[in-house]
PDB file of C-alpha atoms in Angstrom:
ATOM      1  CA  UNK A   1     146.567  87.825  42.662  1.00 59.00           C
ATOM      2  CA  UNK A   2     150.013  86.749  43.488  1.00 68.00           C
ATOM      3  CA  UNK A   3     152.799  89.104  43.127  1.00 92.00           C
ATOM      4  CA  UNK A   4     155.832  87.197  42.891  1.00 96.00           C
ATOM      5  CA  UNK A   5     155.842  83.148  42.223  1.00 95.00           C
ATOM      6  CA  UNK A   6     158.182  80.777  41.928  1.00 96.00           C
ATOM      7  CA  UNK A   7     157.997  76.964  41.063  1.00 96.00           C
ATOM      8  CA  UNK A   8     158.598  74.422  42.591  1.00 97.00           C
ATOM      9  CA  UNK A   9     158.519  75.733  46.151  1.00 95.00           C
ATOM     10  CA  UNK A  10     160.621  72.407  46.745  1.00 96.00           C
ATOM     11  CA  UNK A  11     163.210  70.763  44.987  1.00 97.00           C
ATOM     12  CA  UNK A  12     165.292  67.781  45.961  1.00 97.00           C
ATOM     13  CA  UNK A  13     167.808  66.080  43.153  1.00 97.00           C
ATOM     14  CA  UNK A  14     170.866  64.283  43.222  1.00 97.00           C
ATOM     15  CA  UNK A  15     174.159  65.859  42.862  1.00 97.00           C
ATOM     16  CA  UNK A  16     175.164  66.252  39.393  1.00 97.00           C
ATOM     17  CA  UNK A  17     171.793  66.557  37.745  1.00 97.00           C
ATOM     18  CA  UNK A  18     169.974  69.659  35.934  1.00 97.00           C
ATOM     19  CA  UNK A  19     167.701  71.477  37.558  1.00 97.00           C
ATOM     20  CA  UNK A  20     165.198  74.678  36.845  1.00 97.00           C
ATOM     21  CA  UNK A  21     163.104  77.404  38.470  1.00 98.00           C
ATOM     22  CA  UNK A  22     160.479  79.207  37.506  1.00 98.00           C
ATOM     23  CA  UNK A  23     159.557  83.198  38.413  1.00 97.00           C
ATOM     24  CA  UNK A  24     156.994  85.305  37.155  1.00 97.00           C
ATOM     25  CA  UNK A  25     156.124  89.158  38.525  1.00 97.00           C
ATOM     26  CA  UNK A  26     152.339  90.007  37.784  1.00 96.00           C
ATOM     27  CA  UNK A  27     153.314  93.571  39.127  1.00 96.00           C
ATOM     28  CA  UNK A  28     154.523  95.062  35.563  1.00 95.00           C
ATOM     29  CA  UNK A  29     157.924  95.970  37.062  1.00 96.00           C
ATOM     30  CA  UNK A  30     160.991  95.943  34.596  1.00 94.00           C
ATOM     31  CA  UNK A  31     163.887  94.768  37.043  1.00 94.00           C
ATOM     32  CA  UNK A  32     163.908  91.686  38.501  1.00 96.00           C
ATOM     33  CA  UNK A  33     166.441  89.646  40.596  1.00 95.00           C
ATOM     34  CA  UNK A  34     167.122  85.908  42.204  1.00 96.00           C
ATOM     35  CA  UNK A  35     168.813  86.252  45.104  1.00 94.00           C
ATOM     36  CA  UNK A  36     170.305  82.681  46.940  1.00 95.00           C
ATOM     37  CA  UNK A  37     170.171  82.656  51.402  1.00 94.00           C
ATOM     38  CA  UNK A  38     172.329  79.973  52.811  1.00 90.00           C
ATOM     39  CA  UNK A  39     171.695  77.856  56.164  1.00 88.00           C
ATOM     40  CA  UNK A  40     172.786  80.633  57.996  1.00 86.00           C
ATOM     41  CA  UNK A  41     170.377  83.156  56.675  1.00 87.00           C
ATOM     42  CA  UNK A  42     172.478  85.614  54.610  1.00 89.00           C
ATOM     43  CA  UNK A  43     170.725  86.850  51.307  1.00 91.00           C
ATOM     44  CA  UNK A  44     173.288  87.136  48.838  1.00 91.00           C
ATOM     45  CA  UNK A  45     172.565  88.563  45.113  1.00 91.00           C
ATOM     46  CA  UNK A  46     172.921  86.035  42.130  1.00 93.00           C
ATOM     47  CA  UNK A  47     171.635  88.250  39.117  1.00 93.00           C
ATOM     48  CA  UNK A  48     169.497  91.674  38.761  1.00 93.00           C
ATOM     49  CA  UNK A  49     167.853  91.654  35.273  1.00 93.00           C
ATOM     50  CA  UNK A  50     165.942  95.286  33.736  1.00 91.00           C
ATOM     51  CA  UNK A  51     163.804  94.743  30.861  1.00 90.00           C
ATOM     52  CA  UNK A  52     165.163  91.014  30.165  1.00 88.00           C
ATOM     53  CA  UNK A  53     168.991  92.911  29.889  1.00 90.00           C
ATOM     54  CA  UNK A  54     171.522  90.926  32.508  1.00 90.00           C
ATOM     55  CA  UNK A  55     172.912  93.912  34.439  1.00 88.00           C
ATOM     56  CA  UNK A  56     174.482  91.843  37.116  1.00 84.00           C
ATOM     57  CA  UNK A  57     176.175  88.574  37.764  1.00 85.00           C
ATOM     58  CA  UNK A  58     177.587  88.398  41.299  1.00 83.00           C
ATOM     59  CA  UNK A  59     180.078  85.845  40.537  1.00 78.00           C
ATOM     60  CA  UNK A  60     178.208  83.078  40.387  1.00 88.00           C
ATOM     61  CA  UNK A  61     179.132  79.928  38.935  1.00 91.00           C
ATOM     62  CA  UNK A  62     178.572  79.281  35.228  1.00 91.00           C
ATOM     63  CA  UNK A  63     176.387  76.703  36.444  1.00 95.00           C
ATOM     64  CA  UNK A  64     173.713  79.225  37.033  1.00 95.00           C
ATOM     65  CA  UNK A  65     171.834  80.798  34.057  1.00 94.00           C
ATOM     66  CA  UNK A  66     169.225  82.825  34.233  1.00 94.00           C
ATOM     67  CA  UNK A  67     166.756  83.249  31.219  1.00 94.00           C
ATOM     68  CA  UNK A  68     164.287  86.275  30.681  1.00 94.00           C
ATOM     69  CA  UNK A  69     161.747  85.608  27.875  1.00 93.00           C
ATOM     70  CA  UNK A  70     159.871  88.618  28.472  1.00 93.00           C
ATOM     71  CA  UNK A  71     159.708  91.424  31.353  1.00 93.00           C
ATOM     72  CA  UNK A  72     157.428  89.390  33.552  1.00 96.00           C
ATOM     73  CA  UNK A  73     159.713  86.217  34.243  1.00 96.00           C
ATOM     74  CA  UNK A  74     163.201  85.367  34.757  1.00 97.00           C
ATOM     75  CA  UNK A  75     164.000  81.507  35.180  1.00 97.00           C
ATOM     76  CA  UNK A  76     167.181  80.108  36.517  1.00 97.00           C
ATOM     77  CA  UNK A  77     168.532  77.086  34.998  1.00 97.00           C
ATOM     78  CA  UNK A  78     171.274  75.244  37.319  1.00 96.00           C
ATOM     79  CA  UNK A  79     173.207  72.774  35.569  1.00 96.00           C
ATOM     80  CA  UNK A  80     175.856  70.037  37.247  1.00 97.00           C
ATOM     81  CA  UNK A  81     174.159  70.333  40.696  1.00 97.00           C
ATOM     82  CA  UNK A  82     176.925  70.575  43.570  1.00 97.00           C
ATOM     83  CA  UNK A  83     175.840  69.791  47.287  1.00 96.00           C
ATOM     84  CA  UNK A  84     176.743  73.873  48.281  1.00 94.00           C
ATOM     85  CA  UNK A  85     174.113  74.723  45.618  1.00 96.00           C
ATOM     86  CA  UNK A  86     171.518  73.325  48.678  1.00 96.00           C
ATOM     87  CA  UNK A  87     169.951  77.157  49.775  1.00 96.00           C
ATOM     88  CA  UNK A  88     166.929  78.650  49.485  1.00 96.00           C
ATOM     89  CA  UNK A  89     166.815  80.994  46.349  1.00 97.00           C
ATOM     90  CA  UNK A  90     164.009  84.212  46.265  1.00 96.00           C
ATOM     91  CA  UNK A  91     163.025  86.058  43.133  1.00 96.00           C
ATOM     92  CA  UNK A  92     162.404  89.591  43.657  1.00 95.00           C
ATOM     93  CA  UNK A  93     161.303  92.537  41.326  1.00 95.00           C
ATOM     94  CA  UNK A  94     160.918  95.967  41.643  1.00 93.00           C
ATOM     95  CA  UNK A  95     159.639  99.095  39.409  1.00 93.00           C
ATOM     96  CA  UNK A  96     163.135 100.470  38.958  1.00 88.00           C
ATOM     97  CA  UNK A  97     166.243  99.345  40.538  1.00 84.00           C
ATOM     98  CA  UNK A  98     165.907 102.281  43.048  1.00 84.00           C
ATOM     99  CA  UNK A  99     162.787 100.884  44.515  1.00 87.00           C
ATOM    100  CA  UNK A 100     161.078  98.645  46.717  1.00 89.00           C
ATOM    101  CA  UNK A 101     161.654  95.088  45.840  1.00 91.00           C
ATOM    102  CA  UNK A 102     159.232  92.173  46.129  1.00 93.00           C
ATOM    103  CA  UNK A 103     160.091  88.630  47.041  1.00 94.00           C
ATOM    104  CA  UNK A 104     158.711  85.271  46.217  1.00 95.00           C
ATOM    105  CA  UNK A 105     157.841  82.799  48.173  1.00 94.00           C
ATOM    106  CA  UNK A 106     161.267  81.093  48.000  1.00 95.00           C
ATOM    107  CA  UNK A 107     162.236  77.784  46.070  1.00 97.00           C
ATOM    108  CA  UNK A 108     164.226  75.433  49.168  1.00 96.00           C
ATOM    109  CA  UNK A 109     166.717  73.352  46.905  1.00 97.00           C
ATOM    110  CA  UNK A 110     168.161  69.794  48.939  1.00 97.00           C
ATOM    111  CA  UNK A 111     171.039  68.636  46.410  1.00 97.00           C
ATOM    112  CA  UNK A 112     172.108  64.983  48.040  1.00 96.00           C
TER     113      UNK A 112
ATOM    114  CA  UNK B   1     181.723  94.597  51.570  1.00 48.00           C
ATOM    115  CA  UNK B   2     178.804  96.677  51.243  1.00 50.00           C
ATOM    116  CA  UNK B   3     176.515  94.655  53.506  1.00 65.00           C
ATOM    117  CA  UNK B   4     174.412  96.308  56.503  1.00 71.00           C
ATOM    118  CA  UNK B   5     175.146  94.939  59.216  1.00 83.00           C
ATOM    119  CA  UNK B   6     172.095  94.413  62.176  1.00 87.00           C
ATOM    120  CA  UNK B   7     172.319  94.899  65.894  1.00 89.00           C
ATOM    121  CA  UNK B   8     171.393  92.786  67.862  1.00 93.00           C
ATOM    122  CA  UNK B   9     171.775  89.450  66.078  1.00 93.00           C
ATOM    123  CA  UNK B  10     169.108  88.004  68.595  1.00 95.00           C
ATOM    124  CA  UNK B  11     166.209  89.797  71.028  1.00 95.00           C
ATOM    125  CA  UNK B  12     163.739  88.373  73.062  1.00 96.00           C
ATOM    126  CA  UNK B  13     161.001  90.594  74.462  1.00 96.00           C
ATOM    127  CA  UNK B  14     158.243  90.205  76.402  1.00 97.00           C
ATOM    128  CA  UNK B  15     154.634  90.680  74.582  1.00 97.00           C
ATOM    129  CA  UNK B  16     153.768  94.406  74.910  1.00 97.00           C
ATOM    130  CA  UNK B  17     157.559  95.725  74.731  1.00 97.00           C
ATOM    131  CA  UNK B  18     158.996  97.506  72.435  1.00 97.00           C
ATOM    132  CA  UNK B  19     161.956  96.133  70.112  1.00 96.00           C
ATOM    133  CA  UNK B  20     164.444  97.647  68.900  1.00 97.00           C
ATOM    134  CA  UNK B  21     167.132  96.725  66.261  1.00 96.00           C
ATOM    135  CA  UNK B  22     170.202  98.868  64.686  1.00 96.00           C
ATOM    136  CA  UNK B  23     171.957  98.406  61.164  1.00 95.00           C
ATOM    137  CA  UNK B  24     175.205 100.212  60.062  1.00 94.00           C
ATOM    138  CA  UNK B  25     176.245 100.698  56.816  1.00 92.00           C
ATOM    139  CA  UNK B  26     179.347 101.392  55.220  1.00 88.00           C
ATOM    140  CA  UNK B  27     178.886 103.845  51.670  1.00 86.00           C
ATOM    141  CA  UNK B  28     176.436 106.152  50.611  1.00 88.00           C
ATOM    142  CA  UNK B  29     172.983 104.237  50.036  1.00 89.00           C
ATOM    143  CA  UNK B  30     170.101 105.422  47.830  1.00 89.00           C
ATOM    144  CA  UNK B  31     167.762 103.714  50.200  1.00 91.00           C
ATOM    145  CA  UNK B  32     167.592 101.498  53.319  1.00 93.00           C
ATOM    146  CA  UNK B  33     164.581  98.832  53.228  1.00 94.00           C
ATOM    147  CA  UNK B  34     163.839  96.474  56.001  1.00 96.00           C
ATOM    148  CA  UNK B  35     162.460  92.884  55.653  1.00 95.00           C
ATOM    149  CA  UNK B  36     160.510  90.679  57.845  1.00 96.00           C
ATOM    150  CA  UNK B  37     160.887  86.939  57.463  1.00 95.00           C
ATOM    151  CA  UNK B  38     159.150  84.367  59.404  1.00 92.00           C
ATOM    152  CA  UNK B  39     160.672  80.998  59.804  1.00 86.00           C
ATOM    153  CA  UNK B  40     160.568  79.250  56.477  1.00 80.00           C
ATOM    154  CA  UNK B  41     158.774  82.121  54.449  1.00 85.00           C
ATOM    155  CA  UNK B  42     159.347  84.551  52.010  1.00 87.00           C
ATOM    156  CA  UNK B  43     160.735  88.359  52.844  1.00 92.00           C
ATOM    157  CA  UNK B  44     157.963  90.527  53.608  1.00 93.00           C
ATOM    158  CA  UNK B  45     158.980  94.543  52.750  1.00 94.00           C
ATOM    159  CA  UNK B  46     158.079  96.566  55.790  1.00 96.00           C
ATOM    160  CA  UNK B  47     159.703  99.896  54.977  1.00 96.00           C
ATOM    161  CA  UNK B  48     162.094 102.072  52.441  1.00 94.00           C
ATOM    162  CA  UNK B  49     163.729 105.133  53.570  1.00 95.00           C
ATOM    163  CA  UNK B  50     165.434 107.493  51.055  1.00 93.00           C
ATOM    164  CA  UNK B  51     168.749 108.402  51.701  1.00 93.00           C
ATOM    165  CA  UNK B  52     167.316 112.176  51.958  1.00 95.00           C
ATOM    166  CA  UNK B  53     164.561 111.036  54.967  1.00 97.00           C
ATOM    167  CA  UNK B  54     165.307 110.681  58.169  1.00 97.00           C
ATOM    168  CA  UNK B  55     161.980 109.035  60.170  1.00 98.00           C
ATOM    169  CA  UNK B  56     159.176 106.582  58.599  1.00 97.00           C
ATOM    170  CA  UNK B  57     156.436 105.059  60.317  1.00 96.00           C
ATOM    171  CA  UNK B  58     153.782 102.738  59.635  1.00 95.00           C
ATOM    172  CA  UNK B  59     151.433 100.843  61.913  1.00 96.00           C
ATOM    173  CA  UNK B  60     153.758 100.057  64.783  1.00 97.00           C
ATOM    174  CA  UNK B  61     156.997 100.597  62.734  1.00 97.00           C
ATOM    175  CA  UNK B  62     159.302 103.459  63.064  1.00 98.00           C
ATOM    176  CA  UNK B  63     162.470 103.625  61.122  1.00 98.00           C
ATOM    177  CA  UNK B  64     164.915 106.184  61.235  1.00 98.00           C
ATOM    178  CA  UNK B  65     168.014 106.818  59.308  1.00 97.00           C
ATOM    179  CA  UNK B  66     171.167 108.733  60.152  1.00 97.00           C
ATOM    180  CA  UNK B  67     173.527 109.171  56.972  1.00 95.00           C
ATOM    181  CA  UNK B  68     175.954 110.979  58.846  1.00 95.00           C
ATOM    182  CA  UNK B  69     176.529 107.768  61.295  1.00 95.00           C
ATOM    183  CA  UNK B  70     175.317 105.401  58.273  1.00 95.00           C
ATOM    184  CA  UNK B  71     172.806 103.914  60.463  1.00 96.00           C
ATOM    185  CA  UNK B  72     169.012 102.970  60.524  1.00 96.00           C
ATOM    186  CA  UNK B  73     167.219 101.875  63.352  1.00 97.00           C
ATOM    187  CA  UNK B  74     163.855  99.635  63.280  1.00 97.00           C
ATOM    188  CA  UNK B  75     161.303 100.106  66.714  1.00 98.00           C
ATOM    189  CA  UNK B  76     158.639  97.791  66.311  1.00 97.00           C
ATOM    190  CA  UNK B  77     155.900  98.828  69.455  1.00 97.00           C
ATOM    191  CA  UNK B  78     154.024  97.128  71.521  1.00 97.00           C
ATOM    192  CA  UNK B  79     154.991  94.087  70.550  1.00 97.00           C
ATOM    193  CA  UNK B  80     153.092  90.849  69.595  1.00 96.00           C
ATOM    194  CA  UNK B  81     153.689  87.492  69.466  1.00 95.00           C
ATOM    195  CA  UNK B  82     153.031  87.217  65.897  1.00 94.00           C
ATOM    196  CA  UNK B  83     156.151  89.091  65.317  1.00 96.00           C
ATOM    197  CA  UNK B  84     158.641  86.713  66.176  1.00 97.00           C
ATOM    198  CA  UNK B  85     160.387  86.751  62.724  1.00 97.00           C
ATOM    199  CA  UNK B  86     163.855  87.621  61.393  1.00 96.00           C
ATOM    200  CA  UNK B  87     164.600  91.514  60.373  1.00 96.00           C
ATOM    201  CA  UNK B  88     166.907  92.421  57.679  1.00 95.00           C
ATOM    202  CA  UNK B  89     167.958  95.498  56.730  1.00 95.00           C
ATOM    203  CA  UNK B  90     168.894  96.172  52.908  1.00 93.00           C
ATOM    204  CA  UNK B  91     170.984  98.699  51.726  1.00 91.00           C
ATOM    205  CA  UNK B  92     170.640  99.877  47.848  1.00 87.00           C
ATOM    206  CA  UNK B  93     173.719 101.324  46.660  1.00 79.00           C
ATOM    207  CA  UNK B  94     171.649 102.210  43.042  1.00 66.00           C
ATOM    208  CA  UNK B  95     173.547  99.355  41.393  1.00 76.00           C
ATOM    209  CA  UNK B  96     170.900  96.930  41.044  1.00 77.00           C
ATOM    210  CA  UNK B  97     170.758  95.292  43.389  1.00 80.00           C
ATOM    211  CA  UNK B  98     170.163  94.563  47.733  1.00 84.00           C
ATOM    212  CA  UNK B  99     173.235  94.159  50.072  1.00 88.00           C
ATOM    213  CA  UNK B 100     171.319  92.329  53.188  1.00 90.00           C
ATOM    214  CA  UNK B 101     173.195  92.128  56.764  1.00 87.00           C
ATOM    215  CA  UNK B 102     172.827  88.890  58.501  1.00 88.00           C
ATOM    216  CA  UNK B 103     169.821  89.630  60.083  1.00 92.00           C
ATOM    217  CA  UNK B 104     168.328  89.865  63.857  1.00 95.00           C
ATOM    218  CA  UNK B 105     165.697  87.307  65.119  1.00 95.00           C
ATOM    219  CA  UNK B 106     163.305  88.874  67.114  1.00 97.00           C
ATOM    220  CA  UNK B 107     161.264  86.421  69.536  1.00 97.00           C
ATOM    221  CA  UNK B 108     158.056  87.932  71.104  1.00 97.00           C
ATOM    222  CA  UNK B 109     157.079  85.702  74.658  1.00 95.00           C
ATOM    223  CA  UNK B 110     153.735  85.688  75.134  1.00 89.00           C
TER     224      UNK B 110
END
Protein backbone atom coordinates (compact mmCIF):
# COMPACT_ATOMS: atom_id res chain seq x y z
CA UNK A 1 0.00 0.00 0.00
CA UNK A 2 2.68 2.35 -0.99
CA UNK A 3 1.93 5.91 -1.43
CA UNK A 4 4.50 7.34 -3.48
CA UNK A 5 7.17 5.04 -5.59
CA UNK A 6 9.77 5.64 -7.61
CA UNK A 7 12.07 3.29 -9.73
CA UNK A 8 15.01 2.56 -9.62
CA UNK A 9 15.85 3.62 -6.08
CA UNK A 10 19.52 3.60 -7.62
CA UNK A 11 20.92 4.63 -10.70
CA UNK A 12 24.52 4.82 -11.78
CA UNK A 13 25.39 5.64 -15.74
CA UNK A 14 28.06 7.19 -17.50
CA UNK A 15 28.09 10.74 -18.42
CA UNK A 16 26.42 11.39 -21.59
CA UNK A 17 23.92 8.58 -21.62
CA UNK A 18 19.90 8.58 -21.29
CA UNK A 19 18.43 7.89 -18.38
CA UNK A 20 14.63 7.50 -16.84
CA UNK A 21 12.56 7.45 -13.65
CA UNK A 22 9.61 6.17 -12.81
CA UNK A 23 6.73 7.71 -10.18
CA UNK A 24 3.42 6.60 -9.49
CA UNK A 25 0.91 8.16 -6.54
CA UNK A 26 -1.71 5.42 -5.44
CA UNK A 27 -3.25 8.34 -3.31
CA UNK A 28 -5.69 9.75 -6.21
CA UNK A 29 -4.15 13.23 -5.86
CA UNK A 30 -4.12 15.47 -9.09
CA UNK A 31 -0.75 17.50 -8.54
CA UNK A 32 2.31 15.99 -8.49
CA UNK A 33 5.98 17.20 -8.43
CA UNK A 34 9.88 15.89 -8.74
CA UNK A 35 11.85 17.81 -6.78
CA UNK A 36 16.08 17.28 -7.14
CA UNK A 37 18.36 17.67 -3.32
CA UNK A 38 22.00 18.14 -3.95
CA UNK A 39 25.04 16.83 -1.68
CA UNK A 40 24.39 19.47 0.53
CA UNK A 41 20.81 18.72 1.26
CA UNK A 42 18.80 21.57 -0.33
CA UNK A 43 15.43 20.43 -2.01
CA UNK A 44 15.02 22.42 -4.94
CA UNK A 45 11.72 22.18 -7.28
CA UNK A 46 12.20 20.74 -10.91
CA UNK A 47 8.45 20.55 -12.14
CA UNK A 48 4.81 20.63 -10.34
CA UNK A 49 2.32 18.86 -12.70
CA UNK A 50 -1.98 19.11 -11.91
CA UNK A 51 -3.97 16.71 -13.76
CA UNK A 52 -0.99 15.70 -16.27
CA UNK A 53 -0.92 19.88 -17.20
CA UNK A 54 2.98 21.18 -16.68
CA UNK A 55 2.35 24.19 -14.42
CA UNK A 56 5.94 24.66 -13.52
CA UNK A 57 9.42 24.33 -14.84
CA UNK A 58 11.99 25.81 -12.44
CA UNK A 59 14.54 26.37 -14.98
CA UNK A 60 15.73 23.29 -15.47
CA UNK A 61 17.71 22.15 -18.24
CA UNK A 62 16.03 20.90 -21.42
CA UNK A 63 17.65 17.82 -20.56
CA UNK A 64 14.95 17.06 -18.11
CA UNK A 65 11.44 16.04 -19.33
CA UNK A 66 8.92 15.01 -17.45
CA UNK A 67 6.00 12.86 -18.92
CA UNK A 68 2.43 12.42 -17.31
CA UNK A 69 0.39 9.64 -19.00
CA UNK A 70 -2.33 9.81 -16.65
CA UNK A 71 -2.98 11.55 -13.08
CA UNK A 72 -1.30 8.80 -11.15
CA UNK A 73 2.39 9.02 -12.62
CA UNK A 74 4.76 11.49 -13.80
CA UNK A 75 8.18 10.08 -15.21
CA UNK A 76 11.26 12.09 -15.79
CA UNK A 77 13.29 11.37 -18.73
CA UNK A 78 17.02 12.89 -18.48
CA UNK A 79 18.77 12.92 -21.62
CA UNK A 80 22.79 13.80 -22.22
CA UNK A 81 23.64 12.95 -18.56
CA UNK A 82 26.13 15.70 -17.05
CA UNK A 83 28.18 14.80 -13.80
CA UNK A 84 26.04 17.91 -11.74
CA UNK A 85 22.92 15.90 -12.70
CA UNK A 86 24.45 13.33 -9.68
CA UNK A 87 21.51 14.27 -6.71
CA UNK A 88 18.97 12.56 -5.26
CA UNK A 89 15.55 13.40 -6.99
CA UNK A 90 11.93 12.84 -4.79
CA UNK A 91 8.52 12.69 -6.38
CA UNK A 92 5.90 14.18 -4.36
CA UNK A 93 2.04 14.63 -4.80
CA UNK A 94 -0.51 16.23 -3.09
CA UNK A 95 -4.53 16.64 -3.31
CA UNK A 96 -4.31 20.24 -4.47
CA UNK A 97 -1.34 22.37 -4.71
CA UNK A 98 -2.36 24.00 -1.34
CA UNK A 99 -1.88 20.82 0.52
CA UNK A 100 0.20 18.42 2.17
CA UNK A 101 2.63 16.84 -0.14
CA UNK A 102 3.93 13.26 -0.10
CA UNK A 103 7.39 12.13 -1.00
CA UNK A 104 8.88 9.04 -2.46
CA UNK A 105 11.36 7.18 -1.43
CA UNK A 106 13.99 9.06 -3.49
CA UNK A 107 15.85 7.82 -6.75
CA UNK A 108 20.05 8.52 -5.75
CA UNK A 109 21.48 9.17 -9.39
CA UNK A 110 25.78 8.64 -9.55
CA UNK A 111 26.55 10.09 -13.20
CA UNK A 112 30.56 9.15 -13.61
CA UNK B 1 14.46 33.82 -2.92
CA UNK B 2 11.51 32.51 -1.32
CA UNK B 3 13.22 29.76 0.68
CA UNK B 4 12.66 29.28 4.63
CA UNK B 5 15.39 29.44 6.13
CA UNK B 6 16.03 26.97 9.57
CA UNK B 7 17.69 27.85 12.82
CA UNK B 8 19.89 26.15 14.03
CA UNK B 9 21.61 24.42 11.11
CA UNK B 10 22.86 21.71 13.68
CA UNK B 11 21.56 20.58 17.50
CA UNK B 12 22.63 17.98 19.59
CA UNK B 13 20.55 17.10 22.64
CA UNK B 14 20.68 14.83 25.16
CA UNK B 15 17.86 11.90 25.13
CA UNK B 16 14.89 13.27 27.15
CA UNK B 17 15.42 17.11 26.10
CA UNK B 18 13.51 19.02 24.30
CA UNK B 19 14.58 20.44 20.71
CA UNK B 20 13.88 23.20 19.33
CA UNK B 21 14.33 24.61 15.75
CA UNK B 22 13.22 28.15 14.09
CA UNK B 23 12.48 28.94 10.28
CA UNK B 24 11.94 32.49 8.83
CA UNK B 25 10.33 33.25 5.88
CA UNK B 26 10.30 36.01 3.64
CA UNK B 27 6.44 36.58 1.74
CA UNK B 28 3.14 35.70 2.63
CA UNK B 29 2.81 31.72 2.70
CA UNK B 30 -0.44 29.74 2.35
CA UNK B 31 1.07 27.14 4.57
CA UNK B 32 4.27 26.13 6.43
CA UNK B 33 4.92 22.17 6.46
CA UNK B 34 7.80 20.57 8.19
CA UNK B 35 9.70 17.41 7.04
CA UNK B 36 11.66 14.84 8.78
CA UNK B 37 14.40 13.05 6.89
CA UNK B 38 16.58 10.42 8.20
CA UNK B 39 19.93 9.87 6.69
CA UNK B 40 19.46 8.44 3.25
CA UNK B 41 15.52 8.30 3.29
CA UNK B 42 12.69 9.83 1.93
CA UNK B 43 10.88 13.17 3.57
CA UNK B 44 8.49 12.16 6.07
CA UNK B 45 5.49 15.12 6.50
CA UNK B 46 5.19 15.84 10.18
CA UNK B 47 2.98 18.92 10.15
CA UNK B 48 1.06 21.80 7.95
CA UNK B 49 0.06 24.97 9.46
CA UNK B 50 -2.28 27.39 7.60
CA UNK B 51 -1.21 30.71 7.26
CA UNK B 52 -4.49 31.63 9.45
CA UNK B 53 -3.25 29.07 12.58
CA UNK B 54 -1.01 29.86 14.88
CA UNK B 55 -0.15 26.43 17.19
CA UNK B 56 -0.33 22.58 15.96
CA UNK B 57 0.53 19.67 17.85
CA UNK B 58 0.78 16.12 17.38
CA UNK B 59 2.38 13.40 19.46
CA UNK B 60 5.43 15.22 20.73
CA UNK B 61 5.34 17.96 18.00
CA UNK B 62 4.36 21.48 18.51
CA UNK B 63 4.57 23.96 15.75
CA UNK B 64 3.76 27.41 15.92
CA UNK B 65 3.60 30.10 13.38
CA UNK B 66 3.95 33.86 13.65
CA UNK B 67 2.97 35.69 10.25
CA UNK B 68 3.63 38.90 11.62
CA UNK B 69 7.53 37.89 12.26
CA UNK B 70 7.20 35.24 9.25
CA UNK B 71 8.38 32.59 11.47
CA UNK B 72 7.51 28.94 12.57
CA UNK B 73 9.03 27.18 15.21
CA UNK B 74 9.24 23.16 15.55
CA UNK B 75 9.59 21.70 19.58
CA UNK B 76 9.97 18.18 19.35
CA UNK B 77 9.68 16.85 23.42
CA UNK B 78 11.22 14.59 25.22
CA UNK B 79 13.38 13.61 22.88
CA UNK B 80 14.49 10.15 21.55
CA UNK B 81 17.17 8.78 19.94
CA UNK B 82 15.24 7.67 17.05
CA UNK B 83 14.87 11.22 16.12
CA UNK B 84 18.13 12.06 15.02
CA UNK B 85 17.05 13.13 11.46
CA UNK B 86 17.18 16.33 9.38
CA UNK B 87 14.08 18.97 9.72
CA UNK B 88 12.98 21.07 6.93
CA UNK B 89 10.65 23.52 6.90
CA UNK B 90 8.56 24.23 3.58
CA UNK B 91 6.95 27.22 2.76
CA UNK B 92 3.92 27.14 0.05
CA UNK B 93 3.53 30.34 -1.55
CA UNK B 94 0.12 28.70 -3.51
CA UNK B 95 2.19 28.51 -6.69
CA UNK B 96 2.69 24.95 -6.93
CA UNK B 97 5.06 24.20 -5.51
CA UNK B 98 7.61 23.80 -1.89
CA UNK B 99 10.42 26.39 -1.20
CA UNK B 100 12.59 24.15 1.45
CA UNK B 101 15.38 26.00 3.71
CA UNK B 102 18.53 24.11 4.08
CA UNK B 103 17.53 22.22 6.82
CA UNK B 104 18.69 21.54 10.66
CA UNK B 105 20.13 18.10 11.73
CA UNK B 106 18.99 17.22 14.90
CA UNK B 107 21.20 14.46 16.78
CA UNK B 108 19.54 12.82 19.87
CA UNK B 109 22.63 11.19 22.40
CA UNK B 110 21.47 8.47 24.04
Amino acid sequence: DTAVSQTPKYLVTQMGNDKSIKCEQNLGHDTMYWYKQDSKKFLKIMFSYNNKELIINETVPNRFSPKSPDKAHLNLHINSLELGDSAVYFCASSRTNTDTQYFGPGTRLTVL
Amino acid sequence: SQQGEEDPQALSIQEGENATMNCSYKTSINNLQWYRQNSGRGLVHLILIRSNEREKHSGRLRVTLDTSKKSSSLLITASRAADTASYFCATDYNDYKLSFGAGTTVTVRA
